[in-house]
């Protein structure tokens, strides 16, 4: 079955406040004609409410995601933000387990699974990130590493097939300009889908698996044309509305050709 491409922009620690509102408005304006793709932006926490307001007046639907959240609903967790707080800010999606969270902030598979469970329970769509490091890839461990990461949260996604999203982001390709070859990315995506199929065919058929890692306007079409690549999670290139819209255009064309 055809899965609708999702083009997601992870702004990381950029574009807060007024800059974020301008960027979001431009993304909505420049992608208004691309009816075959879903669009999403993930601003920093402090810009979420303002961007939600901006997007409520936009010429197309652009989903709003946070870049992280805690799994508890409230309590003594200084510096953390809960699922209900995100919802109050107008957020319906959340990126979980981004490699920068795993590697810089020490998030484990166990913590990530708790966050996925909390997001599913609170009706916030999780985009769960997985991916191997350069050392792991060179040691031939890519499939093994990604499999372990996926199995940690597969059960939570299986509770509501097609609701959650997975993003495969090889760590060595993030922010480095080194994009995975489309066929290499496809191989990992196919393996992830097989893992989902072992839980249920419905889960495998309906779950969108995004690719992330140096996606740009000039490499998007090749990646998005792969059978098991259902969208892109874009970092650096999502900070430029025109470049991000070009990625969306590539997704829109691929989807139109497959329809
Ligand atoms: P990049 O980041 O596009 O800048 O490589 C992707 C990501 O971290 O989600």
PDB file of C-alpha atoms and ligand atoms in Angstrom:
ATOM      1  CA  UNK A   1       0.000   0.000   0.000  1.00  0.00           C
ATOM      2  CA  UNK A   2       1.109   3.550  -0.639  1.00  0.00           C
ATOM      3  CA  UNK A   3       2.381   5.380   2.363  1.00  0.00           C
ATOM      4  CA  UNK A   4       2.073   9.163   2.165  1.00  0.00           C
ATOM      5  CA  UNK A   5       5.557  10.727   2.295  1.00  0.00           C
ATOM      6  CA  UNK A   6       6.390  12.783   5.368  1.00  0.00           C
ATOM      7  CA  UNK A   7       8.952  15.568   4.985  1.00  0.00           C
ATOM      8  CA  UNK A   8      10.076  16.612   8.456  1.00  0.00           C
ATOM      9  CA  UNK A   9      12.399  19.450   9.439  1.00  0.00           C
ATOM     10  CA  UNK A  10      14.405  19.097  12.641  1.00  0.00           C
ATOM     11  CA  UNK A  11      15.582  22.602  13.465  1.00  0.00           C
ATOM     12  CA  UNK A  12      17.705  21.407  16.422  1.00  0.00           C
ATOM     13  CA  UNK A  13      18.918  24.367  18.561  1.00  0.00           C
ATOM     14  CA  UNK A  14      18.191  26.929  15.843  1.00  0.00           C
ATOM     15  CA  UNK A  15      15.416  29.236  14.686  1.00  0.00           C
ATOM     16  CA  UNK A  16      13.832  30.103  18.022  1.00  0.00           C
ATOM     17  CA  UNK A  17      11.320  32.908  18.472  1.00  0.00           C
ATOM     18  CA  UNK A  18      10.595  35.268  15.577  1.00  0.00           C
ATOM     19  CA  UNK A  19      13.006  33.457  13.232  1.00  0.00           C
ATOM     20  CA  UNK A  20      11.104  30.235  13.804  1.00  0.00           C
ATOM     21  CA  UNK A  21       7.758  31.867  13.026  1.00  0.00           C
ATOM     22  CA  UNK A  22       9.113  33.290   9.777  1.00  0.00           C
ATOM     23  CA  UNK A  23      10.648  29.973   8.790  1.00  0.00           C
ATOM     24  CA  UNK A  24       7.438  28.050   9.547  1.00  0.00           C
ATOM     25  CA  UNK A  25       5.317  30.533   7.612  1.00  0.00           C
ATOM     26  CA  UNK A  26       7.659  30.314   4.615  1.00  0.00           C
ATOM     27  CA  UNK A  27       7.645  26.501   4.699  1.00  0.00           C
ATOM     28  CA  UNK A  28       3.843  26.503   4.642  1.00  0.00           C
ATOM     29  CA  UNK A  29       3.699  29.069   1.854  1.00  0.00           C
ATOM     30  CA  UNK A  30       6.302  27.411  -0.376  1.00  0.00           C
ATOM     31  CA  UNK A  31       4.832  23.916   0.009  1.00  0.00           C
ATOM     32  CA  UNK A  32       1.168  24.898  -0.216  1.00  0.00           C
ATOM     33  CA  UNK A  33       0.843  23.302  -3.652  1.00  0.00           C
ATOM     34  CA  UNK A  34       2.359  19.937  -2.710  1.00  0.00           C
ATOM     35  CA  UNK A  35      -0.735  17.947  -1.902  1.00  0.00           C
ATOM     36  CA  UNK A  36       0.843  14.488  -1.973  1.00  0.00           C
ATOM     37  CA  UNK A  37       3.134  14.971   1.030  1.00  0.00           C
ATOM     38  CA  UNK A  38       2.758  15.640   4.745  1.00  0.00           C
ATOM     39  CA  UNK A  39       4.954  18.434   6.100  1.00  0.00           C
ATOM     40  CA  UNK A  40       6.297  18.801   9.632  1.00  0.00           C
ATOM     41  CA  UNK A  41       8.608  21.165  11.489  1.00  0.00           C
ATOM     42  CA  UNK A  42      10.292  20.617  14.856  1.00  0.00           C
ATOM     43  CA  UNK A  43      11.339  23.934  16.443  1.00  0.00           C
ATOM     44  CA  UNK A  44      13.062  24.256  19.835  1.00  0.00           C
ATOM     45  CA  UNK A  45      10.764  24.063  22.900  1.00  0.00           C
ATOM     46  CA  UNK A  46      10.654  27.829  23.475  1.00  0.00           C
ATOM     47  CA  UNK A  47       9.323  28.516  19.976  1.00  0.00           C
ATOM     48  CA  UNK A  48       6.638  25.802  19.910  1.00  0.00           C
ATOM     49  CA  UNK A  49       3.633  27.828  21.072  1.00  0.00           C
ATOM     50  CA  UNK A  50       4.446  30.767  18.797  1.00  0.00           C
ATOM     51  CA  UNK A  51       5.032  28.501  15.796  1.00  0.00           C
ATOM     52  CA  UNK A  52       1.784  26.632  16.566  1.00  0.00           C
ATOM     53  CA  UNK A  53      -0.034  29.946  16.403  1.00  0.00           C
ATOM     54  CA  UNK A  54       1.733  30.891  13.173  1.00  0.00           C
ATOM     55  CA  UNK A  55       0.855  27.543  11.569  1.00  0.00           C
ATOM     56  CA  UNK A  56      -2.792  27.807  12.597  1.00  0.00           C
ATOM     57  CA  UNK A  57      -3.046  30.600  10.006  1.00  0.00           C
ATOM     58  CA  UNK A  58      -0.987  28.876   7.320  1.00  0.00           C
ATOM     59  CA  UNK A  59      -2.232  28.055   3.805  1.00  0.00           C
ATOM     60  CA  UNK A  60      -1.604  24.315   4.327  1.00  0.00           C
ATOM     61  CA  UNK A  61      -1.348  21.872   7.221  1.00  0.00           C
ATOM     62  CA  UNK A  62       2.186  21.683   8.593  1.00  0.00           C
ATOM     63  CA  UNK A  63       2.471  19.356  11.565  1.00  0.00           C
ATOM     64  CA  UNK A  64       4.321  20.591  14.632  1.00  0.00           C
ATOM     65  CA  UNK A  65       6.756  18.397  16.558  1.00  0.00           C
ATOM     66  CA  UNK A  66       8.913  18.791  19.634  1.00  0.00           C
ATOM     67  CA  UNK A  67      12.474  17.475  19.448  1.00  0.00           C
ATOM     68  CA  UNK A  68      12.306  15.555  22.723  1.00  0.00           C
ATOM     69  CA  UNK A  69      10.151  15.053  25.818  1.00  0.00           C
ATOM     70  CA  UNK A  70      10.214  13.323  29.184  1.00  0.00           C
ATOM     71  CA  UNK A  71       8.133  10.196  29.735  1.00  0.00           C
ATOM     72  CA  UNK A  72       6.620  11.307  33.045  1.00  0.00           C
ATOM     73  CA  UNK A  73       3.592  13.612  33.125  1.00  0.00           C
ATOM     74  CA  UNK A  74       4.928  15.902  35.897  1.00  0.00           C
ATOM     75  CA  UNK A  75       7.313  15.918  38.828  1.00  0.00           C
ATOM     76  CA  UNK A  76      10.799  16.775  40.015  1.00  0.00           C
ATOM     77  CA  UNK A  77      12.623  16.593  36.675  1.00  0.00           C
ATOM     78  CA  UNK A  78      14.398  19.941  36.410  1.00  0.00           C
ATOM     79  CA  UNK A  79      14.755  21.132  32.848  1.00  0.00           C
ATOM     80  CA  UNK A  80      12.424  18.530  31.338  1.00  0.00           C
ATOM     81  CA  UNK A  81       9.137  18.937  29.465  1.00  0.00           C
ATOM     82  CA  UNK A  82       6.224  16.480  29.723  1.00  0.00           C
ATOM     83  CA  UNK A  83       3.848  15.133  27.053  1.00  0.00           C
ATOM     84  CA  UNK A  84       0.913  17.133  28.456  1.00  0.00           C
ATOM     85  CA  UNK A  85       2.978  20.336  28.375  1.00  0.00           C
ATOM     86  CA  UNK A  86       3.734  19.719  24.723  1.00  0.00           C
ATOM     87  CA  UNK A  87       0.051  19.272  23.970  1.00  0.00           C
ATOM     88  CA  UNK A  88      -0.740  22.529  25.761  1.00  0.00           C
ATOM     89  CA  UNK A  89       1.724  24.209  23.394  1.00  0.00           C
ATOM     90  CA  UNK A  90      -0.119  22.877  20.333  1.00  0.00           C
ATOM     91  CA  UNK A  91       2.257  19.983  19.636  1.00  0.00           C
ATOM     92  CA  UNK A  92       0.959  16.705  18.191  1.00  0.00           C
ATOM     93  CA  UNK A  93       4.238  15.013  17.244  1.00  0.00           C
ATOM     94  CA  UNK A  94       7.586  14.378  18.937  1.00  0.00           C
ATOM     95  CA  UNK A  95      11.036  13.261  17.785  1.00  0.00           C
ATOM     96  CA  UNK A  96      12.331  10.588  20.156  1.00  0.00           C
ATOM     97  CA  UNK A  97      15.820   9.134  20.489  1.00  0.00           C
ATOM     98  CA  UNK A  98      17.576  11.367  17.986  1.00  0.00           C
ATOM     99  CA  UNK A  99      21.225  10.346  17.773  1.00  0.00           C
ATOM    100  CA  UNK A 100      22.239  13.631  19.417  1.00  0.00           C
ATOM    101  CA  UNK A 101      20.010  12.678  22.360  1.00  0.00           C
ATOM    102  CA  UNK A 102      21.512   9.192  22.439  1.00  0.00           C
ATOM    103  CA  UNK A 103      25.143  10.201  22.038  1.00  0.00           C
ATOM    104  CA  UNK A 104      25.438  13.650  23.640  1.00  0.00           C
ATOM    105  CA  UNK A 105      22.787  13.271  26.352  1.00  0.00           C
ATOM    106  CA  UNK A 106      23.145   9.572  27.104  1.00  0.00           C
ATOM    107  CA  UNK A 107      19.645   8.370  26.213  1.00  0.00           C
ATOM    108  CA  UNK A 108      19.380   4.595  26.287  1.00  0.00           C
ATOM    109  CA  UNK A 109      17.069   2.178  24.462  1.00  0.00           C
ATOM    110  CA  UNK A 110      15.182   1.751  27.747  1.00  0.00           C
ATOM    111  CA  UNK A 111      14.540   5.491  28.138  1.00  0.00           C
ATOM    112  CA  UNK A 112      13.576   5.770  24.492  1.00  0.00           C
ATOM    113  CA  UNK A 113      11.081   2.914  24.824  1.00  0.00           C
ATOM    114  CA  UNK A 114       9.502   4.658  27.838  1.00  0.00           C
ATOM    115  CA  UNK A 115       9.180   7.847  25.823  1.00  0.00           C
ATOM    116  CA  UNK A 116       7.572   6.019  22.887  1.00  0.00           C
ATOM    117  CA  UNK A 117       5.081   4.370  25.245  1.00  0.00           C
ATOM    118  CA  UNK A 118       4.275   7.741  26.853  1.00  0.00           C
ATOM    119  CA  UNK A 119       3.844   9.436  23.471  1.00  0.00           C
ATOM    120  CA  UNK A 120       1.525   6.700  22.156  1.00  0.00           C
ATOM    121  CA  UNK A 121      -0.519   6.819  25.369  1.00  0.00           C
ATOM    122  CA  UNK A 122      -0.856  10.608  25.251  1.00  0.00           C
ATOM    123  CA  UNK A 123      -1.728  10.643  21.543  1.00  0.00           C
ATOM    124  CA  UNK A 124       1.430  12.397  20.439  1.00  0.00           C
ATOM    125  CA  UNK A 125       2.860  10.841  17.273  1.00  0.00           C
ATOM    126  CA  UNK A 126       6.398   9.590  17.952  1.00  0.00           C
ATOM    127  CA  UNK A 127       9.105   9.783  15.288  1.00  0.00           C
ATOM    128  CA  UNK A 128      11.624   7.358  16.720  1.00  0.00           C
ATOM    129  CA  UNK A 129      15.204   7.617  15.482  1.00  0.00           C
ATOM    130  CA  UNK A 130      17.647   4.764  14.994  1.00  0.00           C
ATOM    131  CA  UNK A 131      21.031   4.476  13.307  1.00  0.00           C
ATOM    132  CA  UNK A 132      24.551   3.153  13.542  1.00  0.00           C
ATOM    133  CA  UNK A 133      27.812   5.036  14.163  1.00  0.00           C
ATOM    134  CA  UNK A 134      30.700   5.017  11.696  1.00  0.00           C
ATOM    135  CA  UNK A 135      32.621   2.501  13.837  1.00  0.00           C
ATOM    136  CA  UNK A 136      29.622   0.194  13.906  1.00  0.00           C
ATOM    137  CA  UNK A 137      29.146   0.462  10.145  1.00  0.00           C
ATOM    138  CA  UNK A 138      32.818  -0.236   9.463  1.00  0.00           C
ATOM    139  CA  UNK A 139      32.664  -3.239  11.782  1.00  0.00           C
ATOM    140  CA  UNK A 140      29.766  -4.601   9.700  1.00  0.00           C
ATOM    141  CA  UNK A 141      27.319  -4.225  12.607  1.00  0.00           C
ATOM    142  CA  UNK A 142      24.775  -1.886  10.998  1.00  0.00           C
ATOM    143  CA  UNK A 143      21.850  -4.290  10.781  1.00  0.00           C
ATOM    144  CA  UNK A 144      22.509  -5.737  14.222  1.00  0.00           C
ATOM    145  CA  UNK A 145      22.687  -2.300  15.891  1.00  0.00           C
ATOM    146  CA  UNK A 146      19.576  -0.972  14.176  1.00  0.00           C
ATOM    147  CA  UNK A 147      17.682  -4.188  14.918  1.00  0.00           C
ATOM    148  CA  UNK A 148      18.420  -3.900  18.646  1.00  0.00           C
ATOM    149  CA  UNK A 149      17.269  -0.263  18.650  1.00  0.00           C
ATOM    150  CA  UNK A 150      14.025  -1.058  16.803  1.00  0.00           C
ATOM    151  CA  UNK A 151      13.174  -4.083  18.947  1.00  0.00           C
ATOM    152  CA  UNK A 152      13.355  -1.880  22.057  1.00  0.00           C
ATOM    153  CA  UNK A 153      10.217   0.054  20.987  1.00  0.00           C
ATOM    154  CA  UNK A 154       8.501  -2.161  18.375  1.00  0.00           C
ATOM    155  CA  UNK A 155       5.946  -3.420  20.906  1.00  0.00           C
ATOM    156  CA  UNK A 156       4.830   0.127  21.667  1.00  0.00           C
ATOM    157  CA  UNK A 157       4.349   0.974  17.972  1.00  0.00           C
ATOM    158  CA  UNK A 158       2.432  -2.273  17.438  1.00  0.00           C
ATOM    159  CA  UNK A 159      -0.242  -1.078  19.875  1.00  0.00           C
ATOM    160  CA  UNK A 160      -1.520   1.246  17.159  1.00  0.00           C
ATOM    161  CA  UNK A 161      -0.171   0.236  13.734  1.00  0.00           C
ATOM    162  CA  UNK A 162       0.622   3.096  11.377  1.00  0.00           C
ATOM    163  CA  UNK A 163       0.463   5.783  14.069  1.00  0.00           C
ATOM    164  CA  UNK A 164       4.145   6.011  14.968  1.00  0.00           C
ATOM    165  CA  UNK A 165       6.976   6.775  12.557  1.00  0.00           C
ATOM    166  CA  UNK A 166      10.573   5.503  12.461  1.00  0.00           C
ATOM    167  CA  UNK A 167      13.533   7.539  11.176  1.00  0.00           C
ATOM    168  CA  UNK A 168      16.680   5.730  10.072  1.00  0.00           C
ATOM    169  CA  UNK A 169      19.539   8.167  10.479  1.00  0.00           C
ATOM    170  CA  UNK A 170      23.052   6.772  10.162  1.00  0.00           C
ATOM    171  CA  UNK A 171      25.029   8.796  12.706  1.00  0.00           C
ATOM    172  CA  UNK A 172      27.959   9.251  10.302  1.00  0.00           C
ATOM    173  CA  UNK A 173      25.643  10.939   7.789  1.00  0.00           C
ATOM    174  CA  UNK A 174      24.146  13.506  10.161  1.00  0.00           C
ATOM    175  CA  UNK A 175      25.409  17.034   9.566  1.00  0.00           C
ATOM    176  CA  UNK A 176      28.476  15.714   7.738  1.00  0.00           C
ATOM    177  CA  UNK A 177      27.383  16.102   4.135  1.00  0.00           C
ATOM    178  CA  UNK A 178      27.969  12.334   3.731  1.00  0.00           C
ATOM    179  CA  UNK A 179      24.663  10.927   2.620  1.00  0.00           C
ATOM    180  CA  UNK A 180      24.089   7.173   2.567  1.00  0.00           C
ATOM    181  CA  UNK A 181      23.809   5.744  -0.941  1.00  0.00           C
ATOM    182  CA  UNK A 182      20.122   5.346  -1.745  1.00  0.00           C
ATOM    183  CA  UNK A 183      20.519   1.556  -2.147  1.00  0.00           C
ATOM    184  CA  UNK A 184      22.370   1.245   1.169  1.00  0.00           C
ATOM    185  CA  UNK A 185      19.678   3.216   2.949  1.00  0.00           C
ATOM    186  CA  UNK A 186      17.009   1.081   1.252  1.00  0.00           C
ATOM    187  CA  UNK A 187      18.689  -2.086   2.551  1.00  0.00           C
ATOM    188  CA  UNK A 188      18.400  -0.874   6.145  1.00  0.00           C
ATOM    189  CA  UNK A 189      14.838   0.372   5.623  1.00  0.00           C
ATOM    190  CA  UNK A 190      13.840  -3.015   4.205  1.00  0.00           C
ATOM    191  CA  UNK A 191      15.361  -4.739   7.233  1.00  0.00           C
ATOM    192  CA  UNK A 192      13.409  -2.449   9.574  1.00  0.00           C
ATOM    193  CA  UNK A 193      10.197  -3.217   7.699  1.00  0.00           C
ATOM    194  CA  UNK A 194      10.906  -6.938   8.021  1.00  0.00           C
ATOM    195  CA  UNK A 195      11.264  -6.499  11.766  1.00  0.00           C
ATOM    196  CA  UNK A 196       7.897  -4.756  11.833  1.00  0.00           C
ATOM    197  CA  UNK A 197       6.360  -7.540   9.738  1.00  0.00           C
ATOM    198  CA  UNK A 198       7.444 -10.045  12.355  1.00  0.00           C
ATOM    199  CA  UNK A 199       5.044  -8.230  14.723  1.00  0.00           C
ATOM    200  CA  UNK A 200       2.263  -7.792  12.153  1.00  0.00           C
ATOM    201  CA  UNK A 201       1.820  -7.223   8.429  1.00  0.00           C
ATOM    202  CA  UNK A 202      -0.334  -4.212   9.196  1.00  0.00           C
ATOM    203  CA  UNK A 203       2.455  -2.642  11.243  1.00  0.00           C
ATOM    204  CA  UNK A 204       4.930  -3.228   8.408  1.00  0.00           C
ATOM    205  CA  UNK A 205       2.609  -1.938   5.684  1.00  0.00           C
ATOM    206  CA  UNK A 206       1.464   1.210   7.459  1.00  0.00           C
ATOM    207  CA  UNK A 207       4.530   2.454   9.368  1.00  0.00           C
ATOM    208  CA  UNK A 208       6.368   5.272   7.653  1.00  0.00           C
ATOM    209  CA  UNK A 209      10.140   4.898   7.759  1.00  0.00           C
ATOM    210  CA  UNK A 210      11.970   8.165   7.082  1.00  0.00           C
ATOM    211  CA  UNK A 211      15.602   8.545   6.052  1.00  0.00           C
ATOM    212  CA  UNK A 212      17.740  11.228   7.687  1.00  0.00           C
ATOM    213  CA  UNK A 213      21.344  12.360   7.343  1.00  0.00           C
ATOM    214  CA  UNK A 214      22.444  15.173   5.019  1.00  0.00           C
ATOM    215  CA  UNK A 215      19.266  15.082   2.938  1.00  0.00           C
ATOM    216  CA  UNK A 216      19.300  18.018   0.516  1.00  0.00           C
ATOM    217  CA  UNK A 217      17.374  19.173  -2.527  1.00  0.00           C
ATOM    218  CA  UNK A 218      19.839  17.461  -4.873  1.00  0.00           C
ATOM    219  CA  UNK A 219      19.812  13.996  -3.267  1.00  0.00           C
ATOM    220  CA  UNK A 220      16.194  13.829  -2.066  1.00  0.00           C
ATOM    221  CA  UNK A 221      14.617  12.354  -5.193  1.00  0.00           C
ATOM    222  CA  UNK A 222      16.980   9.363  -5.280  1.00  0.00           C
ATOM    223  CA  UNK A 223      16.348   8.550  -1.628  1.00  0.00           C
ATOM    224  CA  UNK A 224      12.603   9.142  -1.687  1.00  0.00           C
ATOM    225  CA  UNK A 225      12.255   6.971  -4.784  1.00  0.00           C
ATOM    226  CA  UNK A 226      13.314   3.850  -2.836  1.00  0.00           C
ATOM    227  CA  UNK A 227      10.556   1.354  -2.047  1.00  0.00           C
ATOM    228  CA  UNK A 228      10.903   1.476   1.721  1.00  0.00           C
ATOM    229  CA  UNK A 229      11.843   5.136   2.194  1.00  0.00           C
ATOM    230  CA  UNK A 230       8.676   7.005   3.112  1.00  0.00           C
ATOM    231  CA  UNK A 231      10.002  10.479   3.733  1.00  0.00           C
ATOM    232  CA  UNK A 232      12.904  12.441   5.119  1.00  0.00           C
ATOM    233  CA  UNK A 233      13.999  13.829   8.461  1.00  0.00           C
ATOM    234  CA  UNK A 234      16.011  16.883   7.491  1.00  0.00           C
ATOM    235  CA  UNK A 235      18.327  18.848   9.786  1.00  0.00           C
ATOM    236  CA  UNK A 236      20.562  21.545   8.287  1.00  0.00           C
ATOM    237  CA  UNK A 237      18.656  21.868   5.016  1.00  0.00           C
ATOM    238  CA  UNK A 238      15.356  22.443   6.846  1.00  0.00           C
ATOM    239  CA  UNK A 239      16.595  25.836   8.092  1.00  0.00           C
ATOM    240  CA  UNK A 240      16.321  27.247   4.588  1.00  0.00           C
ATOM    241  CA  UNK A 241      12.650  27.305   3.593  1.00  0.00           C
ATOM    242  CA  UNK A 242      13.366  27.327  -0.147  1.00  0.00           C
ATOM    243  CA  UNK A 243      15.759  24.354   0.019  1.00  0.00           C
ATOM    244  CA  UNK A 244      13.403  22.460   2.330  1.00  0.00           C
ATOM    245  CA  UNK A 245      10.525  23.109  -0.065  1.00  0.00           C
ATOM    246  CA  UNK A 246      12.597  21.616  -2.895  1.00  0.00           C
ATOM    247  CA  UNK A 247      12.941  18.400  -0.862  1.00  0.00           C
ATOM    248  CA  UNK A 248       9.175  18.441  -0.365  1.00  0.00           C
ATOM    249  CA  UNK A 249       8.709  18.958  -4.103  1.00  0.00           C
ATOM    250  CA  UNK A 250      10.839  15.862  -4.800  1.00  0.00           C
ATOM    251  CA  UNK A 251       8.672  13.866  -2.375  1.00  0.00           C
ATOM    252  CA  UNK A 252       5.535  15.244  -3.970  1.00  0.00           C
ATOM    253  CA  UNK A 253       6.692  14.173  -7.427  1.00  0.00           C
ATOM    254  CA  UNK A 254       7.682  10.687  -6.301  1.00  0.00           C
ATOM    255  CA  UNK A 255       4.301  10.240  -4.627  1.00  0.00           C
ATOM    256  CA  UNK A 256       2.428  11.529  -7.667  1.00  0.00           C
ATOM    257  CA  UNK A 257       4.331   9.114  -9.916  1.00  0.00           C
ATOM    258  CA  UNK A 258       3.501   6.163  -7.651  1.00  0.00           C
ATOM    259  CA  UNK A 259      -0.190   7.060  -7.274  1.00  0.00           C
TER     260      UNK A 259
HETATM  261  P1  LIG B   1      21.221  16.751   8.824  1.00  0.00           P
HETATM  262  O1  LIG B   1      20.501  16.268  10.185  1.00  0.00           O
HETATM  263  O2  LIG B   1      20.151  16.795   7.759  1.00  0.00           O
HETATM  264  O3  LIG B   1      21.773  18.118   9.148  1.00  0.00           O
HETATM  265  O4  LIG B   1      22.281  15.768   8.520  1.00  0.00           O
HETATM  266  C1  LIG B   1      19.524  15.269  10.165  1.00  0.00           C
HETATM  267  C2  LIG B   1      19.024  15.038  11.574  1.00  0.00           C
HETATM  268  O5  LIG B   1      19.817  15.133  12.508  1.00  0.00           O
HETATM  269  O6  LIG B   1      17.823  14.756  11.789  1.00  0.00           O
END
